[in-house]
Amino acid sequence: MKIVSTKNNLQVLHEDNHIIVVNKRVGDIVQGDKTGDKPLSEVVKEYIKEKYNKPGEVFLGVVHRLDRPTTGIVVFARTSKALTRLNELFSNRETQKTYWAVVKNKPPQDHDTLVHFLKRNPQNNTSKAHLKEVPESKKASLDYKVIAALNHYFALEINLHTGRHHQIRAQLAAIGCPIKGDLKYGFDRSNPDGGIHLHARKLVFTHPVSKETLSLVAPVPDDAIWQAI
């Protein structure tokens, strides 16, 4: 059963005058797309408008995105000043992003650094990981380590060094470890809620205004496999 976020069930991880950080559910899209479904950005605006009784249009800036079937931490800016600074932080990769993934097979090593060259295919909205550079490819790098062995799956913790399209999904598939539920990248069946077992677990960054270091952790979705980890 797919649950989407509403202003009444929004999972807020941090909130102040300049930013709001939420835990995205499987069904949420961060920004509007061709589906016409209400994006998370609009839900957060409704939440702010109601909570603070704000007249008129609420300002909210989208700083980064997560794929629709992915869950976890998403940061929004509540002021234009915060948006400008957060955009710089994210584009300069001055953030530490940690993901958790549940995969089908045990990786070749318990921990490793993966480096591939990803080439995006706009026709089917996928990226293919190549070991050597190919035309129009971009270098992608991440570290992973195995953090749990489950009955049929393995849980990995992943730290990203680059931010490429479908990077974790494509790189893990390339080493024979497709993410649970990820049909696009070689898993054999979908999850009941249409999501995949990839979760943006932790984000460490400098607050755009106060300059304090924020270290935020998103609880995993309420499903048996995540809870087992």
PDB file of C-alpha atoms in Angstrom:
ATOM      1  CA  MET A   1       0.000   0.000   0.000  1.00  0.00           C
ATOM      2  CA  LYS A   2       1.529   3.278  -1.130  1.00  0.00           C
ATOM      3  CA  ILE A   3       1.248   6.117   1.404  1.00  0.00           C
ATOM      4  CA  VAL A   4       1.895   9.653   0.231  1.00  0.00           C
ATOM      5  CA  SER A   5       2.678  12.622   2.428  1.00  0.00           C
ATOM      6  CA  THR A   6      -0.022  15.161   3.298  1.00  0.00           C
ATOM      7  CA  LYS A   7       0.133  18.291   5.458  1.00  0.00           C
ATOM      8  CA  ASN A   8      -1.300  16.192   8.299  1.00  0.00           C
ATOM      9  CA  ASN A   9       1.119  13.243   8.174  1.00  0.00           C
ATOM     10  CA  LEU A  10       4.282  15.041   7.023  1.00  0.00           C
ATOM     11  CA  GLN A  11       7.395  13.614   8.738  1.00  0.00           C
ATOM     12  CA  VAL A  12       9.364  16.745   9.655  1.00  0.00           C
ATOM     13  CA  LEU A  13      12.960  16.069  10.766  1.00  0.00           C
ATOM     14  CA  HIS A  14      14.041  19.688  11.288  1.00  0.00           C
ATOM     15  CA  GLU A  15      12.321  23.037  10.973  1.00  0.00           C
ATOM     16  CA  ASP A  16      13.382  26.634  11.566  1.00  0.00           C
ATOM     17  CA  ASN A  17      12.834  30.046   9.953  1.00  0.00           C
ATOM     18  CA  HIS A  18      15.147  29.272   7.019  1.00  0.00           C
ATOM     19  CA  ILE A  19      14.884  25.566   6.223  1.00  0.00           C
ATOM     20  CA  ILE A  20      12.582  22.588   6.606  1.00  0.00           C
ATOM     21  CA  VAL A  21      13.781  18.990   6.266  1.00  0.00           C
ATOM     22  CA  VAL A  22      11.332  16.123   5.752  1.00  0.00           C
ATOM     23  CA  ASN A  23      11.415  12.336   5.464  1.00  0.00           C
ATOM     24  CA  LYS A  24      10.071  11.519   2.001  1.00  0.00           C
ATOM     25  CA  ARG A  25       7.756   8.558   1.528  1.00  0.00           C
ATOM     26  CA  VAL A  26       7.739   6.168  -1.450  1.00  0.00           C
ATOM     27  CA  GLY A  27       4.785   7.780  -3.215  1.00  0.00           C
ATOM     28  CA  ASP A  28       6.072  11.347  -3.033  1.00  0.00           C
ATOM     29  CA  ILE A  29       7.539  13.268  -5.947  1.00  0.00           C
ATOM     30  CA  VAL A  30       9.747  16.127  -4.790  1.00  0.00           C
ATOM     31  CA  GLN A  31       8.842  18.490  -7.636  1.00  0.00           C
ATOM     32  CA  GLY A  32       5.944  18.561 -10.094  1.00  0.00           C
ATOM     33  CA  ASP A  33       6.291  16.358 -13.188  1.00  0.00           C
ATOM     34  CA  LYS A  34       4.243  15.127 -16.135  1.00  0.00           C
ATOM     35  CA  THR A  35       2.147  12.823 -13.892  1.00  0.00           C
ATOM     36  CA  GLY A  36       0.391  15.889 -12.501  1.00  0.00           C
ATOM     37  CA  ASP A  37       0.530  14.362  -9.012  1.00  0.00           C
ATOM     38  CA  LYS A  38       0.830  16.830  -6.149  1.00  0.00           C
ATOM     39  CA  PRO A  39       4.543  17.229  -5.360  1.00  0.00           C
ATOM     40  CA  LEU A  40       6.055  17.155  -1.880  1.00  0.00           C
ATOM     41  CA  SER A  41       7.032  20.818  -2.293  1.00  0.00           C
ATOM     42  CA  GLU A  42       3.318  21.771  -2.454  1.00  0.00           C
ATOM     43  CA  VAL A  43       2.496  19.571   0.557  1.00  0.00           C
ATOM     44  CA  VAL A  44       5.216  21.300   2.601  1.00  0.00           C
ATOM     45  CA  LYS A  45       3.872  24.717   1.548  1.00  0.00           C
ATOM     46  CA  GLU A  46       0.401  23.720   2.758  1.00  0.00           C
ATOM     47  CA  TYR A  47       1.882  22.500   6.055  1.00  0.00           C
ATOM     48  CA  ILE A  48       3.753  25.815   6.610  1.00  0.00           C
ATOM     49  CA  LYS A  49       0.750  27.920   5.584  1.00  0.00           C
ATOM     50  CA  GLU A  50      -1.531  26.157   8.048  1.00  0.00           C
ATOM     51  CA  LYS A  51       0.936  25.836  10.943  1.00  0.00           C
ATOM     52  CA  TYR A  52       2.036  29.484  10.881  1.00  0.00           C
ATOM     53  CA  ASN A  53      -1.254  30.889   9.599  1.00  0.00           C
ATOM     54  CA  LYS A  54       0.523  32.583   6.702  1.00  0.00           C
ATOM     55  CA  PRO A  55      -1.488  34.765   4.330  1.00  0.00           C
ATOM     56  CA  GLY A  56      -0.753  34.653   0.600  1.00  0.00           C
ATOM     57  CA  GLU A  57       1.802  32.499  -1.195  1.00  0.00           C
ATOM     58  CA  VAL A  58       4.374  30.588   0.892  1.00  0.00           C
ATOM     59  CA  PHE A  59       7.973  30.710  -0.374  1.00  0.00           C
ATOM     60  CA  LEU A  60       9.637  27.297  -0.628  1.00  0.00           C
ATOM     61  CA  GLY A  61      12.780  26.486  -2.601  1.00  0.00           C
ATOM     62  CA  VAL A  62      13.601  22.979  -3.873  1.00  0.00           C
ATOM     63  CA  VAL A  63      17.286  22.343  -3.147  1.00  0.00           C
ATOM     64  CA  HIS A  64      17.738  18.728  -4.324  1.00  0.00           C
ATOM     65  CA  ARG A  65      15.636  15.724  -5.298  1.00  0.00           C
ATOM     66  CA  LEU A  66      15.235  12.031  -4.589  1.00  0.00           C
ATOM     67  CA  ASP A  67      13.895   9.549  -7.157  1.00  0.00           C
ATOM     68  CA  ARG A  68      10.203   8.873  -6.685  1.00  0.00           C
ATOM     69  CA  PRO A  69      10.599   5.240  -5.486  1.00  0.00           C
ATOM     70  CA  THR A  70      13.292   6.259  -2.969  1.00  0.00           C
ATOM     71  CA  THR A  71      12.655   7.366   0.629  1.00  0.00           C
ATOM     72  CA  GLY A  72      14.502   9.593   3.063  1.00  0.00           C
ATOM     73  CA  ILE A  73      15.865  13.071   3.711  1.00  0.00           C
ATOM     74  CA  VAL A  74      14.825  16.028   1.541  1.00  0.00           C
ATOM     75  CA  VAL A  75      15.799  19.623   2.363  1.00  0.00           C
ATOM     76  CA  PHE A  76      13.720  22.656   1.359  1.00  0.00           C
ATOM     77  CA  ALA A  77      14.599  26.344   1.764  1.00  0.00           C
ATOM     78  CA  ARG A  78      12.090  28.672   3.415  1.00  0.00           C
ATOM     79  CA  THR A  79      13.874  31.897   2.404  1.00  0.00           C
ATOM     80  CA  SER A  80      15.602  33.006  -0.799  1.00  0.00           C
ATOM     81  CA  LYS A  81      18.804  33.654   1.163  1.00  0.00           C
ATOM     82  CA  ALA A  82      18.815  30.066   2.439  1.00  0.00           C
ATOM     83  CA  LEU A  83      18.030  28.738  -1.053  1.00  0.00           C
ATOM     84  CA  THR A  84      21.027  30.493  -2.641  1.00  0.00           C
ATOM     85  CA  ARG A  85      23.408  29.216   0.028  1.00  0.00           C
ATOM     86  CA  LEU A  86      22.001  25.678   0.052  1.00  0.00           C
ATOM     87  CA  ASN A  87      22.251  25.504  -3.744  1.00  0.00           C
ATOM     88  CA  GLU A  88      25.949  26.369  -3.425  1.00  0.00           C
ATOM     89  CA  LEU A  89      26.478  23.775  -0.679  1.00  0.00           C
ATOM     90  CA  PHE A  90      24.865  21.005  -2.693  1.00  0.00           C
ATOM     91  CA  SER A  91      26.431  21.904  -6.044  1.00  0.00           C
ATOM     92  CA  ASN A  92      29.904  22.166  -4.443  1.00  0.00           C
ATOM     93  CA  ARG A  93      29.244  18.815  -2.694  1.00  0.00           C
ATOM     94  CA  GLU A  94      29.834  20.324   0.746  1.00  0.00           C
ATOM     95  CA  THR A  95      27.371  17.856   2.225  1.00  0.00           C
ATOM     96  CA  GLN A  96      27.785  14.312   3.517  1.00  0.00           C
ATOM     97  CA  LYS A  97      25.073  11.987   2.208  1.00  0.00           C
ATOM     98  CA  THR A  98      24.644   8.479   3.579  1.00  0.00           C
ATOM     99  CA  TYR A  99      22.177   6.035   2.038  1.00  0.00           C
ATOM    100  CA  TRP A 100      20.970   2.595   3.070  1.00  0.00           C
ATOM    101  CA  ALA A 101      20.079   0.013   0.424  1.00  0.00           C
ATOM    102  CA  VAL A 102      18.738  -3.541   0.561  1.00  0.00           C
ATOM    103  CA  VAL A 103      20.153  -5.631  -2.274  1.00  0.00           C
ATOM    104  CA  LYS A 104      19.587  -9.088  -3.693  1.00  0.00           C
ATOM    105  CA  ASN A 105      23.100 -10.552  -3.650  1.00  0.00           C
ATOM    106  CA  LYS A 106      26.117 -10.258  -1.393  1.00  0.00           C
ATOM    107  CA  PRO A 107      28.592  -7.800  -2.930  1.00  0.00           C
ATOM    108  CA  PRO A 108      32.011  -9.150  -3.978  1.00  0.00           C
ATOM    109  CA  GLN A 109      33.636  -7.354  -1.013  1.00  0.00           C
ATOM    110  CA  ASP A 110      32.273  -6.428   2.430  1.00  0.00           C
ATOM    111  CA  HIS A 111      33.332  -2.838   1.759  1.00  0.00           C
ATOM    112  CA  ASP A 112      34.683  -1.202  -1.366  1.00  0.00           C
ATOM    113  CA  THR A 113      34.883   1.956  -3.449  1.00  0.00           C
ATOM    114  CA  LEU A 114      33.055   1.750  -6.779  1.00  0.00           C
ATOM    115  CA  VAL A 115      34.103   3.943  -9.700  1.00  0.00           C
ATOM    116  CA  HIS A 116      32.139   3.828 -12.959  1.00  0.00           C
ATOM    117  CA  PHE A 117      31.340   6.080 -15.884  1.00  0.00           C
ATOM    118  CA  LEU A 118      27.592   6.582 -16.114  1.00  0.00           C
ATOM    119  CA  LYS A 119      25.856   7.274 -19.381  1.00  0.00           C
ATOM    120  CA  ARG A 120      22.269   8.430 -19.205  1.00  0.00           C
ATOM    121  CA  ASN A 121      19.590   7.151 -21.566  1.00  0.00           C
ATOM    122  CA  PRO A 122      16.801   9.755 -21.710  1.00  0.00           C
ATOM    123  CA  GLN A 123      14.524   7.402 -23.708  1.00  0.00           C
ATOM    124  CA  ASN A 124      13.954   5.000 -20.809  1.00  0.00           C
ATOM    125  CA  ASN A 125      15.231   7.268 -17.997  1.00  0.00           C
ATOM    126  CA  THR A 126      18.068   4.987 -16.891  1.00  0.00           C
ATOM    127  CA  SER A 127      21.823   5.264 -16.530  1.00  0.00           C
ATOM    128  CA  LYS A 128      24.286   2.544 -17.546  1.00  0.00           C
ATOM    129  CA  ALA A 129      27.504   2.045 -15.594  1.00  0.00           C
ATOM    130  CA  HIS A 130      30.651   1.474 -17.671  1.00  0.00           C
ATOM    131  CA  LEU A 131      34.069   0.539 -16.281  1.00  0.00           C
ATOM    132  CA  LYS A 132      35.822   2.796 -18.793  1.00  0.00           C
ATOM    133  CA  GLU A 133      34.939   6.251 -20.032  1.00  0.00           C
ATOM    134  CA  VAL A 134      32.542   6.292 -22.998  1.00  0.00           C
ATOM    135  CA  PRO A 135      31.255   9.303 -24.970  1.00  0.00           C
ATOM    136  CA  GLU A 136      28.890  11.512 -22.924  1.00  0.00           C
ATOM    137  CA  SER A 137      29.548   9.570 -19.720  1.00  0.00           C
ATOM    138  CA  LYS A 138      30.220  11.098 -16.301  1.00  0.00           C
ATOM    139  CA  LYS A 139      32.479   9.706 -13.607  1.00  0.00           C
ATOM    140  CA  ALA A 140      30.597   8.298 -10.603  1.00  0.00           C
ATOM    141  CA  SER A 141      32.123   7.220  -7.303  1.00  0.00           C
ATOM    142  CA  LEU A 142      30.789   5.843  -4.016  1.00  0.00           C
ATOM    143  CA  ASP A 143      31.851   3.780  -0.993  1.00  0.00           C
ATOM    144  CA  TYR A 144      29.724   0.958   0.368  1.00  0.00           C
ATOM    145  CA  LYS A 145      29.898  -1.442   3.287  1.00  0.00           C
ATOM    146  CA  VAL A 146      27.687  -4.383   4.243  1.00  0.00           C
ATOM    147  CA  ILE A 147      25.886  -3.545   7.500  1.00  0.00           C
ATOM    148  CA  ALA A 148      23.477  -6.506   7.818  1.00  0.00           C
ATOM    149  CA  ALA A 149      22.777  -9.932   6.334  1.00  0.00           C
ATOM    150  CA  LEU A 150      19.059 -10.725   6.227  1.00  0.00           C
ATOM    151  CA  ASN A 151      17.280 -13.944   5.192  1.00  0.00           C
ATOM    152  CA  HIS A 152      17.450 -13.330   1.466  1.00  0.00           C
ATOM    153  CA  TYR A 153      19.033  -9.899   1.246  1.00  0.00           C
ATOM    154  CA  PHE A 154      21.976  -7.769   2.303  1.00  0.00           C
ATOM    155  CA  ALA A 155      21.824  -4.239   3.700  1.00  0.00           C
ATOM    156  CA  LEU A 156      24.483  -1.766   2.576  1.00  0.00           C
ATOM    157  CA  GLU A 157      25.503   1.652   3.829  1.00  0.00           C
ATOM    158  CA  ILE A 158      26.586   3.941   0.983  1.00  0.00           C
ATOM    159  CA  ASN A 159      28.462   7.224   0.980  1.00  0.00           C
ATOM    160  CA  LEU A 160      28.291   9.197  -2.248  1.00  0.00           C
ATOM    161  CA  HIS A 161      31.276  11.093  -3.643  1.00  0.00           C
ATOM    162  CA  THR A 162      29.429  12.296  -6.742  1.00  0.00           C
ATOM    163  CA  GLY A 163      25.764  12.952  -7.498  1.00  0.00           C
ATOM    164  CA  ARG A 164      24.829  11.349 -10.806  1.00  0.00           C
ATOM    165  CA  HIS A 165      21.463  10.322 -12.244  1.00  0.00           C
ATOM    166  CA  HIS A 166      20.378   7.007 -10.625  1.00  0.00           C
ATOM    167  CA  GLN A 167      23.967   6.601  -9.463  1.00  0.00           C
ATOM    168  CA  ILE A 168      23.505   4.160  -6.571  1.00  0.00           C
ATOM    169  CA  ARG A 169      20.955   2.101  -8.482  1.00  0.00           C
ATOM    170  CA  ALA A 170      23.151   1.792 -11.594  1.00  0.00           C
ATOM    171  CA  GLN A 171      26.438   1.185  -9.769  1.00  0.00           C
ATOM    172  CA  LEU A 172      25.049  -1.511  -7.458  1.00  0.00           C
ATOM    173  CA  ALA A 173      23.353  -3.230 -10.406  1.00  0.00           C
ATOM    174  CA  ALA A 174      26.710  -3.184 -12.231  1.00  0.00           C
ATOM    175  CA  ILE A 175      28.309  -5.327  -9.468  1.00  0.00           C
ATOM    176  CA  GLY A 176      25.389  -7.779  -9.509  1.00  0.00           C
ATOM    177  CA  CYS A 177      23.542  -6.297  -6.532  1.00  0.00           C
ATOM    178  CA  PRO A 178      20.278  -4.764  -7.794  1.00  0.00           C
ATOM    179  CA  ILE A 179      18.239  -2.970  -5.123  1.00  0.00           C
ATOM    180  CA  LYS A 180      15.126  -4.776  -3.867  1.00  0.00           C
ATOM    181  CA  GLY A 181      12.107  -3.766  -5.956  1.00  0.00           C
ATOM    182  CA  ASP A 182      14.158  -1.969  -8.626  1.00  0.00           C
ATOM    183  CA  LEU A 183      12.849  -3.515 -11.858  1.00  0.00           C
ATOM    184  CA  LYS A 184      14.623  -0.864 -13.945  1.00  0.00           C
ATOM    185  CA  TYR A 185      17.976  -2.126 -12.782  1.00  0.00           C
ATOM    186  CA  GLY A 186      17.477  -5.856 -12.811  1.00  0.00           C
ATOM    187  CA  PHE A 187      15.564  -6.854  -9.684  1.00  0.00           C
ATOM    188  CA  ASP A 188      13.089  -9.610 -10.560  1.00  0.00           C
ATOM    189  CA  ARG A 189       9.912  -8.267  -8.947  1.00  0.00           C
ATOM    190  CA  SER A 190       8.479  -5.004  -7.751  1.00  0.00           C
ATOM    191  CA  ASN A 191       7.698  -4.048  -4.155  1.00  0.00           C
ATOM    192  CA  PRO A 192       3.962  -3.931  -3.281  1.00  0.00           C
ATOM    193  CA  ASP A 193       4.106  -0.141  -2.783  1.00  0.00           C
ATOM    194  CA  GLY A 194       5.966   0.460  -6.066  1.00  0.00           C
ATOM    195  CA  GLY A 195       9.024   1.717  -4.207  1.00  0.00           C
ATOM    196  CA  ILE A 196      12.573   0.424  -3.973  1.00  0.00           C
ATOM    197  CA  HIS A 197      14.642  -0.330  -0.876  1.00  0.00           C
ATOM    198  CA  LEU A 198      16.872   2.737  -1.128  1.00  0.00           C
ATOM    199  CA  HIS A 199      16.722   5.249   1.717  1.00  0.00           C
ATOM    200  CA  ALA A 200      18.500   8.595   2.128  1.00  0.00           C
ATOM    201  CA  ARG A 201      19.415   7.847   5.724  1.00  0.00           C
ATOM    202  CA  LYS A 202      21.675  10.664   6.909  1.00  0.00           C
ATOM    203  CA  LEU A 203      22.675  14.161   5.817  1.00  0.00           C
ATOM    204  CA  VAL A 204      25.336  16.356   7.383  1.00  0.00           C
ATOM    205  CA  PHE A 205      25.619  19.979   6.238  1.00  0.00           C
ATOM    206  CA  THR A 206      26.237  23.515   7.454  1.00  0.00           C
ATOM    207  CA  HIS A 207      23.083  25.518   8.187  1.00  0.00           C
ATOM    208  CA  PRO A 208      22.888  28.240   5.502  1.00  0.00           C
ATOM    209  CA  VAL A 209      22.284  31.054   8.003  1.00  0.00           C
ATOM    210  CA  SER A 210      23.309  30.041  11.537  1.00  0.00           C
ATOM    211  CA  LYS A 211      26.399  28.164  10.209  1.00  0.00           C
ATOM    212  CA  GLU A 212      25.935  25.389  12.767  1.00  0.00           C
ATOM    213  CA  THR A 213      26.570  21.814  11.606  1.00  0.00           C
ATOM    214  CA  LEU A 214      23.333  19.884  11.191  1.00  0.00           C
ATOM    215  CA  SER A 215      23.429  16.093  11.286  1.00  0.00           C
ATOM    216  CA  LEU A 216      20.009  14.672  10.445  1.00  0.00           C
ATOM    217  CA  VAL A 217      18.872  11.048  10.354  1.00  0.00           C
ATOM    218  CA  ALA A 218      15.656   9.817   8.697  1.00  0.00           C
ATOM    219  CA  PRO A 219      13.851   6.828  10.268  1.00  0.00           C
ATOM    220  CA  VAL A 220      13.446   3.923   7.828  1.00  0.00           C
ATOM    221  CA  PRO A 221      10.010   3.116   6.378  1.00  0.00           C
ATOM    222  CA  ASP A 222       7.668   0.944   8.400  1.00  0.00           C
ATOM    223  CA  ASP A 223       8.229  -2.347   6.633  1.00  0.00           C
ATOM    224  CA  ALA A 224       9.510  -5.693   7.945  1.00  0.00           C
ATOM    225  CA  ILE A 225      12.779  -5.727   5.995  1.00  0.00           C
ATOM    226  CA  TRP A 226      13.793  -2.177   6.953  1.00  0.00           C
ATOM    227  CA  GLN A 227      12.802  -2.804  10.556  1.00  0.00           C
ATOM    228  CA  ALA A 228      15.010  -5.929  10.637  1.00  0.00           C
ATOM    229  CA  ILE A 229      18.041  -3.731  10.000  1.00  0.00           C
TER     230      ILE A 229
END
